[in-house]
mmCIF file of C-alpha atoms and ligand atoms in Angstrom:
data_model
loop_
_atom_site.group_PDB
_atom_site.id
_atom_site.type_symbol
_atom_site.label_atom_id
_atom_site.label_comp_id
_atom_site.label_asym_id
_atom_site.label_seq_id
_atom_site.Cartn_x
_atom_site.Cartn_y
_atom_site.Cartn_z
ATOM 1 C CA MET A 1 -51.253 -14.547 2.736
ATOM 2 C CA GLY A 2 -48.059 -12.906 2.595
ATOM 3 C CA LYS A 3 -45.385 -12.864 0.151
ATOM 4 C CA ALA A 4 -41.987 -11.181 0.452
ATOM 5 C CA THR A 5 -38.648 -11.307 -0.744
ATOM 6 C CA ALA A 6 -35.166 -10.354 0.602
ATOM 7 C CA VAL A 7 -31.438 -9.988 -0.513
ATOM 8 C CA ALA A 8 -28.489 -10.764 1.520
ATOM 9 C CA ASN A 9 -24.778 -10.728 1.594
ATOM 10 C CA PRO A 10 -22.356 -13.485 2.673
ATOM 11 C CA ASN A 11 -19.798 -12.380 4.955
ATOM 12 C CA ILE A 12 -16.213 -13.013 5.504
ATOM 13 C CA ALA A 13 -14.996 -13.404 9.202
ATOM 14 C CA PHE A 14 -11.569 -11.460 9.749
ATOM 15 C CA VAL A 15 -11.605 -13.815 13.381
ATOM 16 C CA LYS A 16 -14.136 -17.132 13.047
ATOM 17 C CA HIS A 17 -16.420 -18.846 14.781
ATOM 18 C CA TRP A 18 -15.393 -22.618 15.189
ATOM 19 C CA GLY A 19 -17.049 -24.945 17.701
ATOM 20 C CA LYS A 20 -20.016 -23.760 19.884
ATOM 21 C CA ALA A 21 -20.717 -23.050 23.541
ATOM 22 C CA ASP A 22 -24.233 -24.577 22.974
ATOM 23 C CA GLU A 23 -25.541 -26.538 20.176
ATOM 24 C CA ALA A 24 -29.123 -26.418 20.455
ATOM 25 C CA LEU A 25 -28.838 -22.548 21.064
ATOM 26 C CA ASN A 26 -26.229 -22.416 18.408
ATOM 27 C CA LEU A 27 -23.904 -20.113 20.614
ATOM 28 C CA PRO A 28 -20.337 -19.759 19.748
ATOM 29 C CA ALA A 29 -17.607 -20.867 21.530
ATOM 30 C CA ASN A 30 -15.526 -17.617 20.997
ATOM 31 C CA PRO A 31 -16.524 -13.899 19.680
ATOM 32 C CA SER A 32 -16.192 -13.403 15.792
ATOM 33 C CA LEU A 33 -15.926 -10.337 13.587
ATOM 34 C CA SER A 34 -16.722 -9.995 10.029
ATOM 35 C CA MET A 35 -17.377 -8.298 6.642
ATOM 36 C CA ASN A 36 -20.521 -8.701 4.299
ATOM 37 C CA LEU A 37 -19.722 -8.952 0.803
ATOM 38 C CA ALA A 38 -21.085 -6.863 -1.457
ATOM 39 C CA ALA A 39 -20.362 -8.658 -4.555
ATOM 40 C CA LEU A 40 -22.049 -11.830 -3.643
ATOM 41 C CA THR A 41 -25.835 -11.738 -2.915
ATOM 42 C CA THR A 42 -28.443 -14.418 -1.849
ATOM 43 C CA VAL A 43 -32.074 -13.590 -3.224
ATOM 44 C CA THR A 44 -35.088 -15.389 -1.275
ATOM 45 C CA THR A 45 -38.705 -15.246 -1.658
ATOM 46 C CA VAL A 46 -40.932 -17.253 0.455
ATOM 47 C CA GLU A 47 -44.625 -17.369 0.420
ATOM 48 C CA PHE A 48 -46.957 -19.021 2.905
ATOM 49 C CA ARG A 49 -49.682 -21.212 1.237
ATOM 50 C CA PRO A 50 -52.440 -22.152 3.265
ATOM 51 C CA GLY A 51 -53.826 -24.950 1.154
ATOM 52 C CA GLN A 52 -50.173 -26.607 0.686
ATOM 53 C CA ALA A 53 -49.318 -30.034 2.240
ATOM 54 C CA SER A 54 -45.636 -29.454 2.997
ATOM 55 C CA ASP A 55 -42.958 -26.903 2.367
ATOM 56 C CA VAL A 56 -41.082 -26.566 -0.844
ATOM 57 C CA ILE A 57 -37.744 -25.146 -1.200
ATOM 58 C CA VAL A 58 -36.154 -24.395 -4.538
ATOM 59 C CA ILE A 59 -32.359 -23.549 -4.302
ATOM 60 C CA ASP A 60 -30.854 -22.275 -7.720
ATOM 61 C CA GLY A 61 -33.449 -23.973 -9.750
ATOM 62 C CA GLN A 62 -33.175 -27.762 -7.705
ATOM 63 C CA PRO A 63 -35.548 -28.828 -4.919
ATOM 64 C CA ALA A 64 -33.523 -28.896 -1.714
ATOM 65 C CA THR A 65 -33.354 -32.471 -0.028
ATOM 66 C CA GLY A 66 -31.716 -33.749 2.895
ATOM 67 C CA GLN A 67 -30.010 -31.577 5.435
ATOM 68 C CA ALA A 68 -30.722 -28.391 3.016
ATOM 69 C CA LEU A 69 -34.376 -29.227 3.391
ATOM 70 C CA ASP A 70 -34.496 -30.225 7.187
ATOM 71 C CA ARG A 71 -32.735 -26.816 7.820
ATOM 72 C CA ALA A 72 -34.712 -24.814 5.711
ATOM 73 C CA VAL A 73 -37.791 -26.512 7.206
ATOM 74 C CA GLY A 74 -36.724 -26.092 10.602
ATOM 75 C CA HIS A 75 -36.152 -22.212 10.165
ATOM 76 C CA LEU A 76 -39.688 -21.883 8.755
ATOM 77 C CA ASP A 77 -40.753 -23.715 11.626
ATOM 78 C CA ARG A 78 -39.186 -20.982 14.066
ATOM 79 C CA VAL A 79 -40.919 -18.573 11.976
ATOM 80 C CA ARG A 80 -44.147 -20.377 12.463
ATOM 81 C CA ALA A 81 -44.079 -20.643 16.060
ATOM 82 C CA LEU A 82 -43.505 -16.720 16.540
ATOM 83 C CA ALA A 83 -46.335 -16.064 14.037
ATOM 84 C CA GLY A 84 -49.074 -17.839 15.404
ATOM 85 C CA THR A 85 -52.386 -18.192 13.798
ATOM 86 C CA PRO A 86 -52.903 -18.471 10.754
ATOM 87 C CA PHE A 87 -49.081 -18.659 9.722
ATOM 88 C CA GLY A 88 -48.838 -21.490 12.259
ATOM 89 C CA ARG A 89 -50.113 -24.086 9.788
ATOM 90 C CA ALA A 90 -49.386 -23.035 6.806
ATOM 91 C CA ARG A 91 -46.507 -24.350 4.563
ATOM 92 C CA ALA A 92 -44.513 -22.244 2.202
ATOM 93 C CA MET A 93 -43.157 -22.016 -1.279
ATOM 94 C CA VAL A 94 -39.184 -21.002 -0.978
ATOM 95 C CA ALA A 95 -37.197 -19.842 -3.778
ATOM 96 C CA SER A 96 -33.499 -18.761 -3.380
ATOM 97 C CA ARG A 97 -31.026 -17.863 -6.240
ATOM 98 C CA ASN A 98 -27.022 -17.593 -5.156
ATOM 99 C CA ASP A 99 -24.969 -15.380 -7.682
ATOM 100 C CA PHE A 100 -22.209 -17.465 -6.844
ATOM 101 C CA PRO A 101 -21.766 -21.166 -6.083
ATOM 102 C CA ALA A 102 -22.883 -22.547 -2.981
ATOM 103 C CA ALA A 103 -21.072 -24.656 -0.510
ATOM 104 C CA THR A 104 -17.568 -24.043 -1.419
ATOM 105 C CA GLY A 105 -16.402 -22.071 1.164
ATOM 106 C CA LEU A 106 -18.019 -18.659 0.289
ATOM 107 C CA ALA A 107 -20.065 -18.846 3.273
ATOM 108 C CA SER A 108 -23.350 -19.283 1.353
ATOM 109 C CA SER A 109 -25.293 -20.380 4.429
ATOM 110 C CA SER A 110 -24.726 -17.078 5.911
ATOM 111 C CA SER A 111 -26.610 -14.938 3.184
ATOM 112 C CA ALA A 112 -29.289 -18.023 2.835
ATOM 113 C CA PHE A 113 -30.515 -17.919 6.588
ATOM 114 C CA ALA A 114 -30.150 -13.891 6.805
ATOM 115 C CA ALA A 115 -32.342 -13.723 3.264
ATOM 116 C CA LEU A 116 -34.574 -16.324 4.584
ATOM 117 C CA THR A 117 -35.243 -15.062 8.070
ATOM 118 C CA LEU A 118 -36.132 -11.503 6.904
ATOM 119 C CA ALA A 119 -38.289 -12.763 3.730
ATOM 120 C CA ALA A 120 -40.251 -15.467 6.199
ATOM 121 C CA THR A 121 -40.462 -13.237 8.923
ATOM 122 C CA GLN A 122 -41.934 -10.403 6.815
ATOM 123 C CA ALA A 123 -44.350 -13.159 5.240
ATOM 124 C CA ALA A 124 -45.708 -13.917 7.990
ATOM 125 C CA GLY A 125 -46.568 -10.790 9.096
ATOM 126 C CA LEU A 126 -43.998 -10.170 11.453
ATOM 127 C CA SER A 127 -41.571 -6.946 11.990
ATOM 128 C CA LEU A 128 -38.390 -7.616 13.967
ATOM 129 C CA ASP A 129 -35.935 -4.985 14.613
ATOM 130 C CA GLU A 130 -31.945 -5.768 13.365
ATOM 131 C CA ALA A 131 -30.994 -7.553 16.998
ATOM 132 C CA GLY A 132 -34.348 -9.774 16.726
ATOM 133 C CA LEU A 133 -33.511 -10.718 13.119
ATOM 134 C CA SER A 134 -29.779 -11.446 13.790
ATOM 135 C CA ARG A 135 -30.886 -13.867 16.797
ATOM 136 C CA LEU A 136 -33.602 -15.711 14.795
ATOM 137 C CA ALA A 137 -30.949 -15.891 11.893
ATOM 138 C CA ARG A 138 -28.500 -17.523 14.257
ATOM 139 C CA LEU A 139 -30.706 -20.376 15.206
ATOM 140 C CA GLY A 140 -30.594 -21.154 11.413
ATOM 141 C CA SER A 141 -26.925 -20.573 10.893
ATOM 142 C CA GLY A 142 -24.476 -19.128 13.202
ATOM 143 C CA SER A 143 -22.719 -17.001 10.464
ATOM 144 C CA ALA A 144 -26.038 -15.538 9.300
ATOM 145 C CA CYS A 145 -26.606 -13.584 12.409
ATOM 146 C CA ARG A 146 -23.606 -11.433 11.037
ATOM 147 C CA SER A 147 -25.056 -10.946 7.589
ATOM 148 C CA VAL A 148 -27.896 -9.221 9.138
ATOM 149 C CA PRO A 149 -26.018 -5.636 10.298
ATOM 150 C CA ALA A 150 -24.530 -3.584 7.488
ATOM 151 C CA GLY A 151 -20.632 -3.501 7.064
ATOM 152 C CA PHE A 152 -18.445 -4.903 9.378
ATOM 153 C CA ALA A 153 -20.455 -7.087 12.145
ATOM 154 C CA PHE A 154 -19.214 -8.418 15.950
ATOM 155 C CA TRP A 155 -21.143 -11.597 17.210
ATOM 156 C CA GLU A 156 -20.460 -12.881 20.723
ATOM 157 C CA LEU A 157 -23.631 -14.208 22.277
ATOM 158 C CA GLU A 158 -27.128 -14.100 20.774
ATOM 159 C CA GLU A 159 -26.785 -11.739 18.006
ATOM 160 C CA ALA A 160 -24.574 -9.726 15.795
ATOM 161 C CA HIS A 161 -24.020 -6.086 16.180
ATOM 162 C CA GLN A 162 -22.350 -3.369 13.702
ATOM 163 C CA VAL A 163 -18.852 -2.393 14.645
ATOM 164 C CA ALA A 164 -18.642 -0.193 10.993
ATOM 165 C CA PRO A 165 -20.957 0.646 8.194
ATOM 166 C CA PRO A 166 -19.912 -0.553 4.792
ATOM 167 C CA GLU A 167 -18.824 3.474 4.058
ATOM 168 C CA HIS A 168 -16.099 3.180 6.895
ATOM 169 C CA TRP A 169 -13.793 1.523 4.954
ATOM 170 C CA ASP A 170 -13.652 0.572 1.275
ATOM 171 C CA VAL A 171 -11.068 -2.379 1.818
ATOM 172 C CA ARG A 172 -11.573 -5.275 -0.531
ATOM 173 C CA ASP A 173 -11.554 -8.944 -0.415
ATOM 174 C CA ALA A 174 -10.196 -10.685 -3.539
ATOM 175 C CA ILE A 175 -11.373 -14.011 -3.532
ATOM 176 C CA ALA A 176 -9.297 -16.987 -5.335
ATOM 177 C CA ILE A 177 -11.748 -19.902 -6.257
ATOM 178 C CA VAL A 178 -9.873 -22.809 -6.856
ATOM 179 C CA THR A 179 -12.678 -25.152 -7.045
ATOM 180 C CA THR A 180 -16.776 -24.666 -7.278
ATOM 181 C CA GLN A 181 -17.338 -28.206 -6.063
ATOM 182 C CA ALA A 182 -19.323 -28.562 -2.911
ATOM 183 C CA LYS A 183 -17.516 -29.561 0.139
ATOM 184 C CA ALA A 184 -17.805 -32.881 1.487
ATOM 185 C CA VAL A 185 -18.474 -32.038 5.086
ATOM 186 C CA GLY A 186 -20.303 -28.937 5.942
ATOM 187 C CA SER A 187 -19.889 -26.390 8.742
ATOM 188 C CA GLN A 188 -22.420 -27.428 10.613
ATOM 189 C CA ASP A 189 -20.929 -31.046 11.101
ATOM 190 C CA GLY A 190 -17.361 -29.675 11.720
ATOM 191 C CA HIS A 191 -18.171 -27.723 14.854
ATOM 192 C CA ALA A 192 -18.914 -30.505 16.202
ATOM 193 C CA LEU A 193 -15.818 -31.860 15.853
ATOM 194 C CA ALA A 194 -13.789 -29.244 17.043
ATOM 195 C CA GLN A 195 -13.661 -30.064 20.549
ATOM 196 C CA THR A 196 -12.110 -33.376 19.643
ATOM 197 C CA SER A 197 -8.498 -31.349 18.741
ATOM 198 C CA PRO A 198 -6.027 -30.985 20.880
ATOM 199 C CA LEU A 199 -5.471 -27.406 19.455
ATOM 200 C CA TYR A 200 -8.929 -26.309 20.160
ATOM 201 C CA THR A 201 -8.673 -24.795 23.587
ATOM 202 C CA ALA A 202 -5.327 -23.188 22.418
ATOM 203 C CA ARG A 203 -7.059 -21.343 19.820
ATOM 204 C CA LEU A 204 -9.538 -20.250 21.813
ATOM 205 C CA ALA A 205 -6.920 -18.824 24.266
ATOM 206 C CA ALA A 206 -5.662 -16.610 21.445
ATOM 207 C CA VAL A 207 -8.659 -15.654 20.123
ATOM 208 C CA PRO A 208 -8.960 -12.242 22.482
ATOM 209 C CA GLU A 209 -5.745 -11.064 21.229
ATOM 210 C CA TRP A 210 -6.361 -11.445 17.736
ATOM 211 C CA LEU A 211 -9.767 -9.907 18.223
ATOM 212 C CA ALA A 212 -8.552 -6.781 19.740
ATOM 213 C CA ALA A 213 -5.978 -6.591 16.953
ATOM 214 C CA VAL A 214 -8.284 -6.913 14.273
ATOM 215 C CA ARG A 215 -10.774 -4.192 16.029
ATOM 216 C CA ASP A 216 -8.007 -1.754 16.361
ATOM 217 C CA GLY A 217 -7.172 -2.120 12.610
ATOM 218 C CA LEU A 218 -10.509 -1.808 11.713
ATOM 219 C CA ALA A 219 -11.147 1.154 13.883
ATOM 220 C CA ARG A 220 -7.980 3.040 12.177
ATOM 221 C CA ARG A 221 -8.392 1.262 8.627
ATOM 222 C CA ASP A 222 -4.991 -0.373 8.867
ATOM 223 C CA LEU A 223 -4.758 -3.606 7.185
ATOM 224 C CA ALA A 224 -0.910 -4.113 8.548
ATOM 225 C CA ALA A 225 -2.208 -3.890 11.826
ATOM 226 C CA MET A 226 -4.985 -6.557 11.490
ATOM 227 C CA GLY A 227 -3.679 -8.679 8.759
ATOM 228 C CA PRO A 228 -1.285 -10.697 10.974
ATOM 229 C CA ALA A 229 -4.182 -11.328 13.416
ATOM 230 C CA ILE A 230 -6.492 -12.601 10.295
ATOM 231 C CA GLU A 231 -3.820 -15.004 9.000
ATOM 232 C CA ALA A 232 -3.129 -16.469 12.444
ATOM 233 C CA ASP A 233 -6.457 -16.839 13.120
ATOM 234 C CA ALA A 234 -7.468 -18.699 10.121
ATOM 235 C CA LEU A 235 -4.505 -21.012 10.256
ATOM 236 C CA ALA A 236 -5.166 -21.871 13.627
ATOM 237 C CA MET A 237 -8.983 -22.559 12.858
ATOM 238 C CA HIS A 238 -7.659 -25.036 10.081
ATOM 239 C CA GLY A 239 -5.149 -26.500 12.757
ATOM 240 C CA VAL A 240 -7.937 -27.453 14.699
ATOM 241 C CA MET A 241 -9.735 -28.810 11.627
ATOM 242 C CA MET A 242 -7.019 -30.820 10.631
ATOM 243 C CA THR A 243 -6.574 -32.244 14.187
ATOM 244 C CA SER A 244 -9.871 -33.298 14.571
ATOM 245 C CA GLN A 245 -11.222 -36.993 14.931
ATOM 246 C CA PRO A 246 -11.813 -37.249 11.959
ATOM 247 C CA SER A 247 -9.758 -34.683 10.150
ATOM 248 C CA LEU A 248 -10.890 -32.290 8.364
ATOM 249 C CA LEU A 249 -8.473 -31.207 5.706
ATOM 250 C CA TYR A 250 -10.484 -28.358 3.130
ATOM 251 C CA TRP A 251 -7.406 -27.152 1.536
ATOM 252 C CA LEU A 252 -6.316 -28.383 -2.061
ATOM 253 C CA PRO A 253 -2.731 -27.942 -3.708
ATOM 254 C CA ALA A 254 -3.813 -24.386 -5.164
ATOM 255 C CA THR A 255 -5.113 -22.948 -2.042
ATOM 256 C CA VAL A 256 -1.503 -23.849 -0.775
ATOM 257 C CA ALA A 257 -0.396 -22.213 -3.908
ATOM 258 C CA VAL A 258 -2.294 -18.872 -3.093
ATOM 259 C CA LEU A 259 -0.787 -18.674 0.509
ATOM 260 C CA GLN A 260 2.671 -19.190 -0.598
ATOM 261 C CA ALA A 261 2.079 -16.393 -3.194
ATOM 262 C CA VAL A 262 0.493 -13.988 -1.049
ATOM 263 C CA ARG A 263 3.314 -14.181 1.683
ATOM 264 C CA ALA A 264 5.792 -13.860 -1.412
ATOM 265 C CA TRP A 265 3.744 -10.601 -2.707
ATOM 266 C CA ARG A 266 3.791 -8.980 0.897
ATOM 267 C CA ALA A 267 7.537 -9.661 1.055
ATOM 268 C CA GLY A 268 7.610 -7.645 -2.053
ATOM 269 C CA GLY A 269 5.585 -4.741 -0.538
ATOM 270 C CA LEU A 270 2.081 -5.204 -1.587
ATOM 271 C CA GLU A 271 -0.438 -5.189 1.225
ATOM 272 C CA VAL A 272 -2.003 -8.256 1.156
ATOM 273 C CA TYR A 273 -3.435 -11.110 3.761
ATOM 274 C CA PHE A 274 -5.191 -14.356 3.656
ATOM 275 C CA THR A 275 -8.178 -15.562 5.290
ATOM 276 C CA ILE A 276 -9.981 -19.328 4.657
ATOM 277 C CA ASP A 277 -13.187 -20.241 5.499
ATOM 278 C CA ALA A 278 -14.535 -23.921 5.762
ATOM 279 C CA GLY A 279 -13.512 -24.595 2.149
ATOM 280 C CA PRO A 280 -10.252 -24.430 -0.281
ATOM 281 C CA ASN A 281 -10.987 -20.912 -1.700
ATOM 282 C CA VAL A 282 -8.839 -18.161 -0.054
ATOM 283 C CA HIS A 283 -9.744 -14.735 0.381
ATOM 284 C CA CYS A 284 -7.205 -12.058 -0.028
ATOM 285 C CA LEU A 285 -7.606 -8.911 1.792
ATOM 286 C CA CYS A 286 -6.246 -5.761 0.126
ATOM 287 C CA ARG A 287 -6.836 -1.981 -0.214
ATOM 288 C CA ALA A 288 -9.060 -0.645 -2.871
ATOM 289 C CA ALA A 289 -6.493 0.814 -4.636
ATOM 290 C CA ASP A 290 -4.436 -2.833 -4.844
ATOM 291 C CA ALA A 291 -7.489 -4.920 -5.805
ATOM 292 C CA GLY A 292 -6.774 -4.756 -9.223
ATOM 293 C CA GLU A 293 -3.318 -6.122 -9.096
ATOM 294 C CA VAL A 294 -4.463 -8.600 -6.307
ATOM 295 C CA GLU A 295 -6.676 -9.780 -8.632
ATOM 296 C CA LYS A 296 -4.493 -10.006 -11.877
ATOM 297 C CA ARG A 297 -1.696 -11.901 -9.645
ATOM 298 C CA LEU A 298 -4.309 -14.319 -8.345
ATOM 299 C CA LYS A 299 -5.384 -15.397 -11.842
ATOM 300 C CA ALA A 300 -1.764 -16.039 -12.654
ATOM 301 C CA VAL A 301 -1.854 -18.647 -10.005
ATOM 302 C CA PRO A 302 -2.182 -22.478 -11.024
ATOM 303 C CA GLY A 303 -5.044 -23.905 -9.836
ATOM 304 C CA VAL A 304 -7.379 -20.395 -9.474
ATOM 305 C CA GLN A 305 -10.364 -20.514 -11.822
ATOM 306 C CA GLU A 306 -11.701 -17.546 -10.953
ATOM 307 C CA VAL A 307 -11.456 -14.300 -8.759
ATOM 308 C CA VAL A 308 -14.369 -12.447 -7.456
ATOM 309 C CA VAL A 309 -13.308 -8.940 -5.842
ATOM 310 C CA SER A 310 -15.619 -7.635 -3.106
ATOM 311 C CA GLY A 311 -15.575 -4.260 -0.817
ATOM 312 C CA PRO A 312 -17.913 -4.382 2.331
ATOM 313 C CA GLY A 313 -21.766 -4.979 1.956
ATOM 314 C CA ALA A 314 -24.930 -3.704 2.717
ATOM 315 C CA GLY A 315 -27.082 -5.362 5.399
ATOM 316 C CA VAL A 316 -30.054 -7.901 4.803
ATOM 317 C CA ARG A 317 -32.947 -5.846 3.138
ATOM 318 C CA ALA A 318 -36.367 -6.396 1.796
ATOM 319 C CA VAL A 319 -36.816 -5.695 -2.146
ATOM 320 C CA ASP A 320 -40.637 -5.289 -3.565
ATOM 321 C CA TRP A 321 -39.966 -7.617 -6.505
ATOM 322 C CA HIS A 322 -40.100 -11.430 -5.925
ATOM 323 C CA LEU A 323 -38.691 -14.675 -7.779
ATOM 324 C CA PHE A 324 -42.043 -16.353 -8.600
HETATM 325 C C1 DP6 B 1 -15.594 -21.199 9.085
HETATM 326 O O1 DP6 B 1 -22.167 -20.200 10.913
HETATM 327 O O2 DP6 B 1 -21.639 -21.463 8.797
HETATM 328 O O3 DP6 B 1 -17.113 -19.820 8.063
HETATM 329 O O4 DP6 B 1 -24.175 -22.447 13.007
HETATM 330 O O5 DP6 B 1 -23.555 -24.528 12.199
HETATM 331 O O6 DP6 B 1 -24.348 -23.065 10.537
HETATM 332 P P1 DP6 B 1 -23.237 -23.024 11.671
HETATM 333 O O7 DP6 B 1 -22.138 -22.835 11.144
HETATM 334 P P2 DP6 B 1 -21.583 -21.578 10.072
HETATM 335 O O8 DP6 B 1 -20.137 -21.610 10.537
HETATM 336 C C2 DP6 B 1 -19.054 -20.729 9.748
HETATM 337 C C3 DP6 B 1 -17.880 -21.526 9.934
HETATM 338 C C4 DP6 B 1 -16.701 -20.270 9.295
HETATM 339 C C5 DP6 B 1 -16.163 -19.112 10.191
HETATM 340 C C6 DP6 B 1 -16.998 -18.240 10.295
HETATM 341 O O9 DP6 B 1 -17.637 -17.927 9.541
HETATM 342 O O10 DP6 B 1 -16.975 -17.660 11.295
#
């Protein structure tokens, strides 16, 4: 039976997806736009084994348990249902390796489900096109659908589509890592709380204007044209998180220190804008020529443990080597 390996990059959203229009189908409450991160990768190998009693999922050397196991098995079930006999009954051996800390707001579920989707479908003898892979990845994790196309992707309904290839713009994301500890509440549970916030509908009403600014800035490779909208959307999303019931507060003191520093540097003429996913780490967007300076300054901010700098990444791809 088949064995396949895929590599994917996580993505950072410039306009975020927060809240769902349909939980069962994992359709988003609002459209989002993102960039794949070339410097971070997830590699996943899937092998269907007819004799095996149950699915075995090993993530970064540890057997998956609880929600992580359930989500991966649920995704393998989708692939088995698509593939039919003989894969419909075969359990799988899955190994996945991240070269970055999982569940710290570096969007590991995006690359995890993009890689799992391609590896599992290929191992099951299926050959899906990009839109089909993106649609299937979405059912595993919403943001994963945006890691399927290369470069910059837009997701509105069932799948994400490329809006620009990675070569379009060598913009950089300098990620200030302020903790590598796993977060207490994952995105999947967080989305379900979004509608309990009185700010939820206000953010959704503002998204179209922010999206228009980001699309325009991206088309013209103009960070200053899109940066204010990127910051506003991230702050609005965290405002929704903080005011949901129960409240989600992902920020640490060092998170706020980086936000303040970024604004002070900008006031001093350095073109840099922040965004934050569901975690405490801060993504700082800047021009390639300024990335070294931004990295140096971020490392000097108290509480910043590490800085990872990334340009735009490729889409999910198959490789001819395996993890086991
Ligand atoms: C804050 O796509 O991880 O990173 O569909 O439940 O897996 P699920 O959620 P997920 O949520 C991402 C939330 C975010 C914003 C974004 O990437 O758009």
